[in-house]
Short mmCIF file of C-alpha atoms in Angstrom, two decimals:
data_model
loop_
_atom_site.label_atom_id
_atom_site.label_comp_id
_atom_site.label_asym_id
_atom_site.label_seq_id
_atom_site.Cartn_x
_atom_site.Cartn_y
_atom_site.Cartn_z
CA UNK A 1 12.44 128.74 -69.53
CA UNK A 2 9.33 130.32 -70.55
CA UNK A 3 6.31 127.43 -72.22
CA UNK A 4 4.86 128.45 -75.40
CA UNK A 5 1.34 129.56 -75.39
CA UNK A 6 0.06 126.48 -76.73
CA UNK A 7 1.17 124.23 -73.65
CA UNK A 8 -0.56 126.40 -71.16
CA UNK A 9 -3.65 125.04 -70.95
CA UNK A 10 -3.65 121.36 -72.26
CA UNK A 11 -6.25 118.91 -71.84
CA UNK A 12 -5.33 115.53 -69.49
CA UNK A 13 -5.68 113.81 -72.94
CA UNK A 14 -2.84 116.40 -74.50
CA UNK A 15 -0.45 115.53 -71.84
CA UNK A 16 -1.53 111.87 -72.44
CA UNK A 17 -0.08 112.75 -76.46
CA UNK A 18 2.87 114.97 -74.71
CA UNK A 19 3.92 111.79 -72.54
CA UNK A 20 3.67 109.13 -75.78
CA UNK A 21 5.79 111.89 -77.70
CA UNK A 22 8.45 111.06 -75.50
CA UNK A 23 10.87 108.56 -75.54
CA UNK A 24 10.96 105.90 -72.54
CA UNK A 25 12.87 106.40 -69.43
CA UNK A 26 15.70 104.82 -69.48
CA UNK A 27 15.68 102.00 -66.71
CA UNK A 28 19.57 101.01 -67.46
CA UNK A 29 22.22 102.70 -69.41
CA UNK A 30 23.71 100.91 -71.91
CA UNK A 31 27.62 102.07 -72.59
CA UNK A 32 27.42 103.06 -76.34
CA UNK A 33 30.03 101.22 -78.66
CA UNK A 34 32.87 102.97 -80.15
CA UNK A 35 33.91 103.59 -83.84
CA UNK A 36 36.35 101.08 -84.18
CA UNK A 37 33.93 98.31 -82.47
CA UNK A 38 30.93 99.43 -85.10
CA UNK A 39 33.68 99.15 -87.51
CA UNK A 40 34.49 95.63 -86.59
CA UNK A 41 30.98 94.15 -86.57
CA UNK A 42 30.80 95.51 -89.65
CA UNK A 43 31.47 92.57 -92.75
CA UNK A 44 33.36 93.84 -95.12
CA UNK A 45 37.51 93.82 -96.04
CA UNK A 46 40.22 95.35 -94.54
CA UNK A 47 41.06 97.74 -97.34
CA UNK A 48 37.61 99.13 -97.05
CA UNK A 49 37.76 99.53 -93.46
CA UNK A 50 40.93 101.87 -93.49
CA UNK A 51 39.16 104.14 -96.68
CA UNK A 52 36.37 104.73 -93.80
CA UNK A 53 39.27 105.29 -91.08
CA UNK A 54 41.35 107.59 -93.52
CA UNK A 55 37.70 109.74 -93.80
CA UNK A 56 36.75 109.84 -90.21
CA UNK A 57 40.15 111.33 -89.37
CA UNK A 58 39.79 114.06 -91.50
CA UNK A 59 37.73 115.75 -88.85
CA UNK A 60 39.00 116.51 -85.52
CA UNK A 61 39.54 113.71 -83.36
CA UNK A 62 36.33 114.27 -81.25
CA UNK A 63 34.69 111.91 -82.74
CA UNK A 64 34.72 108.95 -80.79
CA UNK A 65 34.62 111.00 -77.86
CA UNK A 66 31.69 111.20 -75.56
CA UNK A 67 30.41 114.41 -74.64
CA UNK A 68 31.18 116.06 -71.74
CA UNK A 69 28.24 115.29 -69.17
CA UNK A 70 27.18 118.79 -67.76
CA UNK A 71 27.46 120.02 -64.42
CA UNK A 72 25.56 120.04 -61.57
CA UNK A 73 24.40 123.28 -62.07
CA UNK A 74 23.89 122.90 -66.33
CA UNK A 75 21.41 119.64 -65.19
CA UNK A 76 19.41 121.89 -63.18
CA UNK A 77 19.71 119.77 -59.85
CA UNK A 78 19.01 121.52 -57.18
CA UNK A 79 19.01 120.52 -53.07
CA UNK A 80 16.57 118.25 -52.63
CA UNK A 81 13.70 119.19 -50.60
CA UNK A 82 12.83 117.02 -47.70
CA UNK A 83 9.28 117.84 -47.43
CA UNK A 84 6.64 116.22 -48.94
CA UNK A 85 4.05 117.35 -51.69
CA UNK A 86 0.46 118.32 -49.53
CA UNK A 87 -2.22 116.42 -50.28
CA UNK A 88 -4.67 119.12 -50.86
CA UNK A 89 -2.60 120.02 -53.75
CA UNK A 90 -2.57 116.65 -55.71
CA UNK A 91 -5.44 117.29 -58.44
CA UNK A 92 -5.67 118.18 -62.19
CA UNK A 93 -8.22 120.78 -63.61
CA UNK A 94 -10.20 119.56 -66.56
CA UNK A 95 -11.94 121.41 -68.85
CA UNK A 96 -15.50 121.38 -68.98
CA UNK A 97 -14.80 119.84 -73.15
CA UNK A 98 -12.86 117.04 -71.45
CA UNK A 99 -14.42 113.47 -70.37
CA UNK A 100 -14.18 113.17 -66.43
CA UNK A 101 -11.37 111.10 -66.74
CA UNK A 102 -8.25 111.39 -64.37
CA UNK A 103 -5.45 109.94 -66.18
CA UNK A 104 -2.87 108.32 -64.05
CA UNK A 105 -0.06 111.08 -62.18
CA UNK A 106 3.65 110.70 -63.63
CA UNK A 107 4.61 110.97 -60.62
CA UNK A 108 4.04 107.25 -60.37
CA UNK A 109 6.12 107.35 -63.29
CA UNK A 110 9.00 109.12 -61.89
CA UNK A 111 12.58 107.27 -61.93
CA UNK A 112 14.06 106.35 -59.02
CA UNK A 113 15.62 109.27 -58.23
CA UNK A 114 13.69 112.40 -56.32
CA UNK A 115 12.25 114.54 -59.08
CA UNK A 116 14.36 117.94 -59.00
CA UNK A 117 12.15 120.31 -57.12
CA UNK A 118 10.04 122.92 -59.46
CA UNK A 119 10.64 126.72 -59.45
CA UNK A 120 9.28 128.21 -56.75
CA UNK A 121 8.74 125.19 -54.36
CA UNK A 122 5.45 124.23 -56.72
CA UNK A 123 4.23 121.05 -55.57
CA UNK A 124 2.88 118.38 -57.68
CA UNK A 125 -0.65 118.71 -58.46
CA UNK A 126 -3.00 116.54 -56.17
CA UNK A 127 -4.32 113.15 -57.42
CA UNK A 128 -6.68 112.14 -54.72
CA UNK A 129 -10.65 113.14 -55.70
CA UNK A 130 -11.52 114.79 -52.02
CA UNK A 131 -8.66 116.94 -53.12
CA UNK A 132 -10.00 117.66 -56.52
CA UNK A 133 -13.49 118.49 -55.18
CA UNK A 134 -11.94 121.01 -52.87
CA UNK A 135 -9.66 122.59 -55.47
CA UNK A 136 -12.86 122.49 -57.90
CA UNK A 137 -15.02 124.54 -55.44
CA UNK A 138 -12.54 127.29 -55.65
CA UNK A 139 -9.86 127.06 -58.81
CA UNK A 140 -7.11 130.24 -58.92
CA UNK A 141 -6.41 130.74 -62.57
CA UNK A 142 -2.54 131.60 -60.78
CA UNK A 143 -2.13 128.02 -59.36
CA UNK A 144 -3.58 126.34 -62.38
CA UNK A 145 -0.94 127.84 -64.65
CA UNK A 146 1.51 126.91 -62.63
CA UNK A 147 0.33 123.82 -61.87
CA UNK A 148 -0.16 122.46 -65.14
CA UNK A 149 3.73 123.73 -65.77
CA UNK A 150 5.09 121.86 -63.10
CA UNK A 151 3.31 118.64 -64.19
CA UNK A 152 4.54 119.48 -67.73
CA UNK A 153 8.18 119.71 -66.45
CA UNK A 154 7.92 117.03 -63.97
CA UNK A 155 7.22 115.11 -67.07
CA UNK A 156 9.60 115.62 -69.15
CA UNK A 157 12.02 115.31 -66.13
CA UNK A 158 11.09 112.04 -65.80
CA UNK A 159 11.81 110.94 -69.39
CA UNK A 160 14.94 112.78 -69.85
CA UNK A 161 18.16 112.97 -67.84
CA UNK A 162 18.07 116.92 -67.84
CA UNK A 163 15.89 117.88 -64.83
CA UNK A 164 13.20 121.12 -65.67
CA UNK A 165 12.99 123.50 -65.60
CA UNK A 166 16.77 125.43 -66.66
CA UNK A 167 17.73 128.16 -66.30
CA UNK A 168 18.83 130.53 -69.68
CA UNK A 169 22.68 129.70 -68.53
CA UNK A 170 22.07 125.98 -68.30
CA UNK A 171 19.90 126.39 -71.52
CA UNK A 172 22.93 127.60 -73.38
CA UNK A 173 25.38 124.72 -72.21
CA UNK A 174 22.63 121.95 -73.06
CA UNK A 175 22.19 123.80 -76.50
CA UNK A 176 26.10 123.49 -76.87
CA UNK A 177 26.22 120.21 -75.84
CA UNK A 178 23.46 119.19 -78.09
CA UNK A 179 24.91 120.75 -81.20
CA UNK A 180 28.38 119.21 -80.49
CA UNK A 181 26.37 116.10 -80.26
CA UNK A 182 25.05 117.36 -83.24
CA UNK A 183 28.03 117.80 -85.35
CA UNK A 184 29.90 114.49 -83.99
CA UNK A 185 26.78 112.68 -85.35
CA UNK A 186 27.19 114.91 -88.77
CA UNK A 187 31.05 113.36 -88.60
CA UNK A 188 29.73 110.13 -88.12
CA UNK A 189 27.68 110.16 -91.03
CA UNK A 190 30.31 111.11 -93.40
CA UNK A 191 32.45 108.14 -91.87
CA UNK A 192 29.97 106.12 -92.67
CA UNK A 193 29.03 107.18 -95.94
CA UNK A 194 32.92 107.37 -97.63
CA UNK A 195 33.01 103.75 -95.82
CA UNK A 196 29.86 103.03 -97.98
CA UNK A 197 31.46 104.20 -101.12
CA UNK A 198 34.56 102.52 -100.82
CA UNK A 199 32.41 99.07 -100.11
CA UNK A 200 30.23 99.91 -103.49
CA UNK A 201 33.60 100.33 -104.97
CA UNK A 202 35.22 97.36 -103.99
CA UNK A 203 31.68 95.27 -104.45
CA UNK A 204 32.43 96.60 -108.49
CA UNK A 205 35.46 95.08 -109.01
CA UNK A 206 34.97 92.38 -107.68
CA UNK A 207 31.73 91.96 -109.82
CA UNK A 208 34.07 92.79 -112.83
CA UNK A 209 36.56 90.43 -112.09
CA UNK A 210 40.04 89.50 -113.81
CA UNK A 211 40.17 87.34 -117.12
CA UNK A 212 41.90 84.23 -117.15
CA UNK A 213 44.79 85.79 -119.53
CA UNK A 214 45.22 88.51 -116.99
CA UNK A 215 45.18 86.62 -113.84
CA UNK A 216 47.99 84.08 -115.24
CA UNK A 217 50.31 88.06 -116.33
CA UNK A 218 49.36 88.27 -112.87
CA UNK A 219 50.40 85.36 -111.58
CA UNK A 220 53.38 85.61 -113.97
CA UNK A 221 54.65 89.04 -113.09
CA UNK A 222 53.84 88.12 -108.54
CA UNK A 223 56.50 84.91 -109.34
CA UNK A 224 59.05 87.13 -111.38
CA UNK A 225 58.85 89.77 -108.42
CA UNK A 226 58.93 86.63 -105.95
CA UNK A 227 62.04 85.78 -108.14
CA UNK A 228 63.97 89.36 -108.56
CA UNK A 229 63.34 89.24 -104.22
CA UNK A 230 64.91 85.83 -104.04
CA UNK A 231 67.45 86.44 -105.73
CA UNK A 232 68.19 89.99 -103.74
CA UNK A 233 67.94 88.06 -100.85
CA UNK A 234 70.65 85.53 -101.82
CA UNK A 235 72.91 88.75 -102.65
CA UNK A 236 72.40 90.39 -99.39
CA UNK A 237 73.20 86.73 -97.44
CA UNK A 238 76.57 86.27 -99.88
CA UNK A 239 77.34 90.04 -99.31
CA UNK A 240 76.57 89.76 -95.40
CA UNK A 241 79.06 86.69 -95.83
CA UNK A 242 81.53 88.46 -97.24
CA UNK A 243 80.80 90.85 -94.58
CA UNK A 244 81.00 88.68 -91.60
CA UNK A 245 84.54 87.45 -93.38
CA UNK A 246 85.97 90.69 -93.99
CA UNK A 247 85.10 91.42 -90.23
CA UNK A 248 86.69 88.74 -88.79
CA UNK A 249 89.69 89.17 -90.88
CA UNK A 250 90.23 92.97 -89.73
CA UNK A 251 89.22 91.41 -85.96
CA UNK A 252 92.43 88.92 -86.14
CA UNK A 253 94.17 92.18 -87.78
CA UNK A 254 92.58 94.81 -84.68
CA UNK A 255 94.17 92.19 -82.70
CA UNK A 256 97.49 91.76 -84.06
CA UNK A 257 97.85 95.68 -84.77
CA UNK A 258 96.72 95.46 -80.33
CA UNK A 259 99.63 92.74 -79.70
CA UNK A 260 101.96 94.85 -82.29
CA UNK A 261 101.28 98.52 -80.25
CA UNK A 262 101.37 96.47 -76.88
CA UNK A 263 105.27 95.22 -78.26
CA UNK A 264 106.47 98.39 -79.60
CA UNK A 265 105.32 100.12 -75.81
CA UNK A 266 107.32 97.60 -74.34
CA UNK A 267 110.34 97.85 -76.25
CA UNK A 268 109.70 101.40 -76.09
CA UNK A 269 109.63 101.53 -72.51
CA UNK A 270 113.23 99.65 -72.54
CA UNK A 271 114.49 102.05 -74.66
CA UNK A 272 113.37 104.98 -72.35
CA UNK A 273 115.13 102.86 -69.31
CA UNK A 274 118.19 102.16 -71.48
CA UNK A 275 118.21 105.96 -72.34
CA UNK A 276 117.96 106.95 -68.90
CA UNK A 277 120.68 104.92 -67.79
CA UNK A 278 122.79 105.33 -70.66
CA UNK A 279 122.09 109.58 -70.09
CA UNK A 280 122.88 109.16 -66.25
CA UNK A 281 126.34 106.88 -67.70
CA UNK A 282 126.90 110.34 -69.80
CA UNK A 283 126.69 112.32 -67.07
CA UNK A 284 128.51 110.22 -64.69
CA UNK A 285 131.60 110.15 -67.51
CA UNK A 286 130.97 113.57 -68.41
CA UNK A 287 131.59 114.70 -64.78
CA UNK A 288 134.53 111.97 -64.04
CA UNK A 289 136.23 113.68 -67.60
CA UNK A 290 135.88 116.52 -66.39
CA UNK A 291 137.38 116.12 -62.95
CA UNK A 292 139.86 114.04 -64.89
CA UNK A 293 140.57 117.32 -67.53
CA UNK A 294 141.02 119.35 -64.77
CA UNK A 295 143.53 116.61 -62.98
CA UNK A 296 144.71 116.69 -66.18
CA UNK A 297 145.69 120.26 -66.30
CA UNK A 298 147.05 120.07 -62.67
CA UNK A 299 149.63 117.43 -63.54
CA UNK A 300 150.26 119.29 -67.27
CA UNK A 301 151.14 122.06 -64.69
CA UNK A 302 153.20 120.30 -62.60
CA UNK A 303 156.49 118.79 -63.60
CA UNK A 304 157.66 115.83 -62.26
CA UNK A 305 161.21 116.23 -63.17
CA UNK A 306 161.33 119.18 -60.92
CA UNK A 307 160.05 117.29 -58.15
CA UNK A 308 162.45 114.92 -58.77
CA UNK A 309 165.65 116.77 -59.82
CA UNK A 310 165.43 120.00 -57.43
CA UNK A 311 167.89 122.21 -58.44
CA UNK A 312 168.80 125.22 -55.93
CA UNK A 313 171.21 126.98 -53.75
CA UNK A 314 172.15 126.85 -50.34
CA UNK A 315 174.79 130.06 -49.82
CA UNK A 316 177.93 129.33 -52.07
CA UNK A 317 177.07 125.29 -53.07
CA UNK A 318 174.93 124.51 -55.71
CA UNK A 319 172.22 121.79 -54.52
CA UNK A 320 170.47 119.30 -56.20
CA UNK A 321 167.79 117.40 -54.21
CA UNK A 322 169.25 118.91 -51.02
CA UNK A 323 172.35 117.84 -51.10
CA UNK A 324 175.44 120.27 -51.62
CA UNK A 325 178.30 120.32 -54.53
CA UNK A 326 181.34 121.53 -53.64
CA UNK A 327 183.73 121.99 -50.47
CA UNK A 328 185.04 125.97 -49.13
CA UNK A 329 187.63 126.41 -46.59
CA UNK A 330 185.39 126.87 -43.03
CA UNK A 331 182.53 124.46 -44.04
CA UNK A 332 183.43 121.13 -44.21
CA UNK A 333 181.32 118.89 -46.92
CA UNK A 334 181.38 115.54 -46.56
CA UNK A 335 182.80 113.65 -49.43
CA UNK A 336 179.77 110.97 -49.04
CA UNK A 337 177.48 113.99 -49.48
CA UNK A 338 179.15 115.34 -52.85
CA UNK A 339 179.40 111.97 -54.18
CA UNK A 340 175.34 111.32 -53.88
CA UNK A 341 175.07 115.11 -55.14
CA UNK A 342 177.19 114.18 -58.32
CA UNK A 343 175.18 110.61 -58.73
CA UNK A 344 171.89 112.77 -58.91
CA UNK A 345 173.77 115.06 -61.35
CA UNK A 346 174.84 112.24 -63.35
CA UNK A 347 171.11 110.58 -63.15
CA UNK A 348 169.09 114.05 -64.79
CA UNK A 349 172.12 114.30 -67.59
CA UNK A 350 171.16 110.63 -68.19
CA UNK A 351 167.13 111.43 -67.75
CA UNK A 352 167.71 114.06 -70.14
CA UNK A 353 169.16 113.04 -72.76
CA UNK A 354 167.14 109.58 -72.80
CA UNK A 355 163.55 112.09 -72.45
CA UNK A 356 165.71 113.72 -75.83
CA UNK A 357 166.06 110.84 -77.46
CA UNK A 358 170.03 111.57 -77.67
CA UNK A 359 172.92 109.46 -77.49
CA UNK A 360 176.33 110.26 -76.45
CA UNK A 361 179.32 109.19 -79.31
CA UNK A 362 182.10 109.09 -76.66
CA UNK A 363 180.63 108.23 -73.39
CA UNK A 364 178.03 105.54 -72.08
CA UNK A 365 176.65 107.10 -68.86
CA UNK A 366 176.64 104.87 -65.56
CA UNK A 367 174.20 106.35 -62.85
CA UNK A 368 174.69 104.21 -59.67
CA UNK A 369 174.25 106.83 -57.05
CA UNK A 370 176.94 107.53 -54.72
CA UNK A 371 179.29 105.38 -56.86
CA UNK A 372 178.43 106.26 -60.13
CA UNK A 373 180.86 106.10 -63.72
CA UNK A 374 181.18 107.18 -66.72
CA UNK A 375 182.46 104.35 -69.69
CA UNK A 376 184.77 105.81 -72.54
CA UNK A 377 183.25 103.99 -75.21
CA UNK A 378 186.42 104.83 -78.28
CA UNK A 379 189.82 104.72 -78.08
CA UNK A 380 191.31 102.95 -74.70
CA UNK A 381 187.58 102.24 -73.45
CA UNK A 382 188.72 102.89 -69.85
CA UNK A 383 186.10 103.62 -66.98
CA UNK A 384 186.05 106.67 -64.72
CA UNK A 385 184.62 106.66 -61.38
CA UNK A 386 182.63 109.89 -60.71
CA UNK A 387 183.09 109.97 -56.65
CA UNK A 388 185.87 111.00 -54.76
CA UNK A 389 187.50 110.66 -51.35
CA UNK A 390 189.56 112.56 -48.85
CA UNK A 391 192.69 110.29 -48.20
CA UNK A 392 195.63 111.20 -48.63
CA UNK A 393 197.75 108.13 -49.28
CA UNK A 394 199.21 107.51 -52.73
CA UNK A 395 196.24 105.03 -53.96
CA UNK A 396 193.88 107.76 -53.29
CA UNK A 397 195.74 110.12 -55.29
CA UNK A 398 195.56 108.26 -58.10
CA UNK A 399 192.13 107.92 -57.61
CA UNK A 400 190.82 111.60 -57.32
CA UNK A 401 192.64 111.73 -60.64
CA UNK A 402 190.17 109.88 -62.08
CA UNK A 403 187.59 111.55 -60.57
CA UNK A 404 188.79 114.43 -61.99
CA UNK A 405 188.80 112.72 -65.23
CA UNK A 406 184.94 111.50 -65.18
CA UNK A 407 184.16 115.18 -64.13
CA UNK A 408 185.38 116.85 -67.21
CA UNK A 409 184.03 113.36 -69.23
CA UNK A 410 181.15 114.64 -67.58
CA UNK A 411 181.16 118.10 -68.55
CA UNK A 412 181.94 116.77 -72.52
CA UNK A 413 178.62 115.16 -72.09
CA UNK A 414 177.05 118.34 -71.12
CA UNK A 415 178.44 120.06 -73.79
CA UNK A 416 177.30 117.67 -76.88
CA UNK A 417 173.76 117.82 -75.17
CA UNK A 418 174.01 122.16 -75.15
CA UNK A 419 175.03 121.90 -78.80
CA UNK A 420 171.72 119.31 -79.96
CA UNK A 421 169.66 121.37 -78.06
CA UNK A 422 170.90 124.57 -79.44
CA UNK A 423 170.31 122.97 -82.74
CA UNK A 424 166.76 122.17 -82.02
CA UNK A 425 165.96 125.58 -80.67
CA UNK A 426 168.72 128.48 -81.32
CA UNK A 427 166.91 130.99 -78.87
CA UNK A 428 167.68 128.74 -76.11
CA UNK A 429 170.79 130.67 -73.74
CA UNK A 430 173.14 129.65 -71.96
CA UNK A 431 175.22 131.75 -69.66
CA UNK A 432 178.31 129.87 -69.42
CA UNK A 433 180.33 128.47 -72.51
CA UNK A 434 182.15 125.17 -72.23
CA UNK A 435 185.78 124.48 -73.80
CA UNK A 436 187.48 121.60 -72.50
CA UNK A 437 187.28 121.57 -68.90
CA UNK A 438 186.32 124.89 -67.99
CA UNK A 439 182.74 126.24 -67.99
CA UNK A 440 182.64 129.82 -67.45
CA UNK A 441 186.10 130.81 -66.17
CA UNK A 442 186.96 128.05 -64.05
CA UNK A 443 187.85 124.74 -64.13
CA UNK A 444 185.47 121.61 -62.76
CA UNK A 445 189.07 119.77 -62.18
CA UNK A 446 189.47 119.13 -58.06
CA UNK A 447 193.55 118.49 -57.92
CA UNK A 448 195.64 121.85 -58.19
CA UNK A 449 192.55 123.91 -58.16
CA UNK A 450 190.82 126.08 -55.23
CA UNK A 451 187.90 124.73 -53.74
CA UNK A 452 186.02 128.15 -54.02
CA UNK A 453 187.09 128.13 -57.73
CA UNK A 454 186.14 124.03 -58.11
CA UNK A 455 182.12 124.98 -56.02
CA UNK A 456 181.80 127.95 -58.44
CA UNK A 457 182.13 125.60 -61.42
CA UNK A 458 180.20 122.60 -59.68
CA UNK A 459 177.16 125.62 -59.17
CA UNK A 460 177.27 126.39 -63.36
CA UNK A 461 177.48 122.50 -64.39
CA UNK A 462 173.61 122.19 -62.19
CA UNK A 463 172.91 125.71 -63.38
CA UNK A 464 173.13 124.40 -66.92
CA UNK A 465 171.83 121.30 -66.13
CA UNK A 466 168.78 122.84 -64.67
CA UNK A 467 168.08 124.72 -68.32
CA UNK A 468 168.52 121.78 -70.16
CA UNK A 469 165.62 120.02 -68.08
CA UNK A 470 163.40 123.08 -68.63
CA UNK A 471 163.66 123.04 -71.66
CA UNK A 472 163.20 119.34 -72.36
CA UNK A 473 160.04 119.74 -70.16
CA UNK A 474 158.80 122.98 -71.02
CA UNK A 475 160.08 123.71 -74.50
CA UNK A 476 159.39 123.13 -78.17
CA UNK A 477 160.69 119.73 -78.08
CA UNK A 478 159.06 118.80 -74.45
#
């Protein structure tokens, strides 16, 4: 920082003037109050106070903010120096215009703190008189100069917070500083003048004042708004009511509709269960009918009255459940044997024609096994006993007549059943036609007869018996 010509040679009594100029140094600092705490010492309403708020924020916000204190460098502090100022050099040159009158140093006047050190280690200029008389004898123009310049900076130094001399980089950020402090202040001002406005403002109308007419419209219109609210308030507690009702109405409902879905999941879980079981029931009968179709077909298949009426052959005889009708020369029959043949013969003719629904007009059919009979139900109503015997005495005689008798009652029987069933179904054949007591070309009659003649007619009464039962079974009418 370079002085201006005018401060380069000043009298002790100009830096006297220099060091009044200045403002005191500051022993303690004080912390400066904010806006808002001005603002509250301030007496005046609270309307007013927020028209001065609404106008200080219309600048930026750094209002209230202190500035920024500068660096160590922008202050100018440098290392302290640890030696002392020389003796030799504590004096100040007067003029020969000036009254020999030493004015007191400032370095007595210094604060607390070291004074920062001048450019070029310049030491403080000497204050003792044997000093000043030496310095006197032989004064440098050179060391005056810059003497008087460090006691000019060592003054301000001590009356400022900056310490002198800057440099032109510090220079700039105290310039900055000070014209930020500069603007802030210009903010403040504004602030405070709007804030004056609005209390001139306010001061007017209260000086003008309300009427008495107007202050009672006033009063008037405040109780009909105080009214219109009370009443909107009574509203809004009857329709929060009416609220509070409806809610607890659809609460009870939320909880019925709760009990009424936690029901209907039951029973609909028992349903499922009941519709499991009841499906596994379906397939259990479905399986059980269809094992019992399938039995079904196996017994529609098989026919019982073949199983129990076996008709066959064994060489010349004619069987029917194993047992042989008839008697040759060379293989001897017993008559116990052809009597149980001819009760089995006599049991499927009566089988038949009861599976037919037919009835016999002349006969009435007996099956007793080995001793079976046929009744003559017209005429003499006699009974003839279908078994026979091989005595030979006269009793027995008579008797094998009567077995001849039942045989060809027997093969009448046959012959009325042959004719209903031809009736019911003409395509039905038979291979050997009955008249009397012949079937075929032989006779079924035992006395004065062969017995290869008698087995050969024996074999066609089962043979026709046998198609009768097939088709009773098997046929249209089975």
């Amino acid at each position: 920082m370079q002085l201006d010509a005018s401060l380069i040679d000043l009298a002790p009594t100009a830096y006297d003037t220099v060091a009044a100029s200045l403002p005191a140094s500051p022993t303690q600092h004080v912390r400066p109050l904010t806006n808002e705490q001005k603002l509250a010492q301030v007496p005046a309403s609270a309307y007013v106070k927020a028209a001065w708020e609404r106008s200080a924020s219309a600048g930026p916000s750094a209002v209230n903010k202190a500035a920024p204190k500068l660096s160590v460098r922008a202050q100018g502090k440098q290392p302290q120096r640890t030696t002392s100022i020389p003796s030799n050099e504590s004096f100040v040159l007067l003029q020969d215009s000036v009254i020999r009158h030493i004015p007191s140093t400032p370095v007595t006047q210094t604060r607390s703190r070291k004074p920062a050190p001048t450019p070029q280690n310049i030491p403080n200029p000497p204050t003792s008189p044997s000093q000043y008389e030496s310095d006197q004898i032989s004064p440098s123009p050179l060391s005056h100069h810059l003497r008087s310049a460090a006691r000019l900076f060592n003054l301000l130094s001590t009356r400022t917070e900056i310490d002198h001399p800057l440099c032109a980089e510090c220079t700039q950020i105290l310039l900055k500083s000070l014209n930020r402090q500069l603007e802030e202040t210009k903010k403040e001002r504004d602030g405070y003048i709007a804030f004056e406005k609005e209390i001139r403002k306010e001061r007017d109308r209260e000086a003008q004042g309300l009427t008495q007419q107007e202050a009672e419209k006033k009063i008037e219109r405040l109780k009909n708004d105080e009214r219109h609210a009370i009443e909107q308030l009574k509203d809004a507690e009857r329709e929060r009511e009416e609220l509070d009702e409806e809610l607890r109405l659809l609460e009870l409902d939320e909880k019925a509709l709760e009990a009424e879905e936690a029901e209907f999941w039951r029973h609909h879980n028992d349903q499922l269960l009941v519709v499991e079981h009841q499906s596994a029931q379906l397939a259990s009968l479905r399986a059980a009918y269809a094992a019992d179709v399938a039995t079904l077909e196996k017994l529609e298949r098989t026919n019982v009255y073949n199983d129990a009426f076996c008709i066959g052959h064994d060489g010349v005889f004619g069987t029917i459940n194993g047992l042989r009708l008839g008697r040759v020369p060379g293989v001897p029959v017993e008559w116990a044997e052809i009597n149980a043949a001819w009760g089995q013969a006599l049991l499927l003719l009566y089988t038949i024609a009861r599976k037919l629904d037919y009835t016999f007009t002349n006969y009435r059919l007996v099956p007793m096994g080995s001793f079976s009979r046929i009744e003559k139900i017209t005429g003499d109503k006699t009974t003839y006993e279908l078994y026979g015997s091989g005595d030979l005495h006269l009793g027995r005689l008579l008797h094998n007549r009567r077995f001849d008798f039942a045989m060809v009652a027997f093969l009448d029987c046959l012959k009325h059943l042959i004719d209903y069933i031809k009736s019911q179904d003409p395509n039905v054949e038979f291979p050997h036609q009955i008249v009397k007591d012949r079937i075929g070309d032989v006779s079924v009659k035992l006395q004065f007869n062969q017995e290869e003649a008698w087995t050969r007619s024996l074999r066609h009464v089962l043979l026709a018996l046998k198609i009768c039962l097939k088709w009773a079974t098997n046929g249209a009418n089975g």
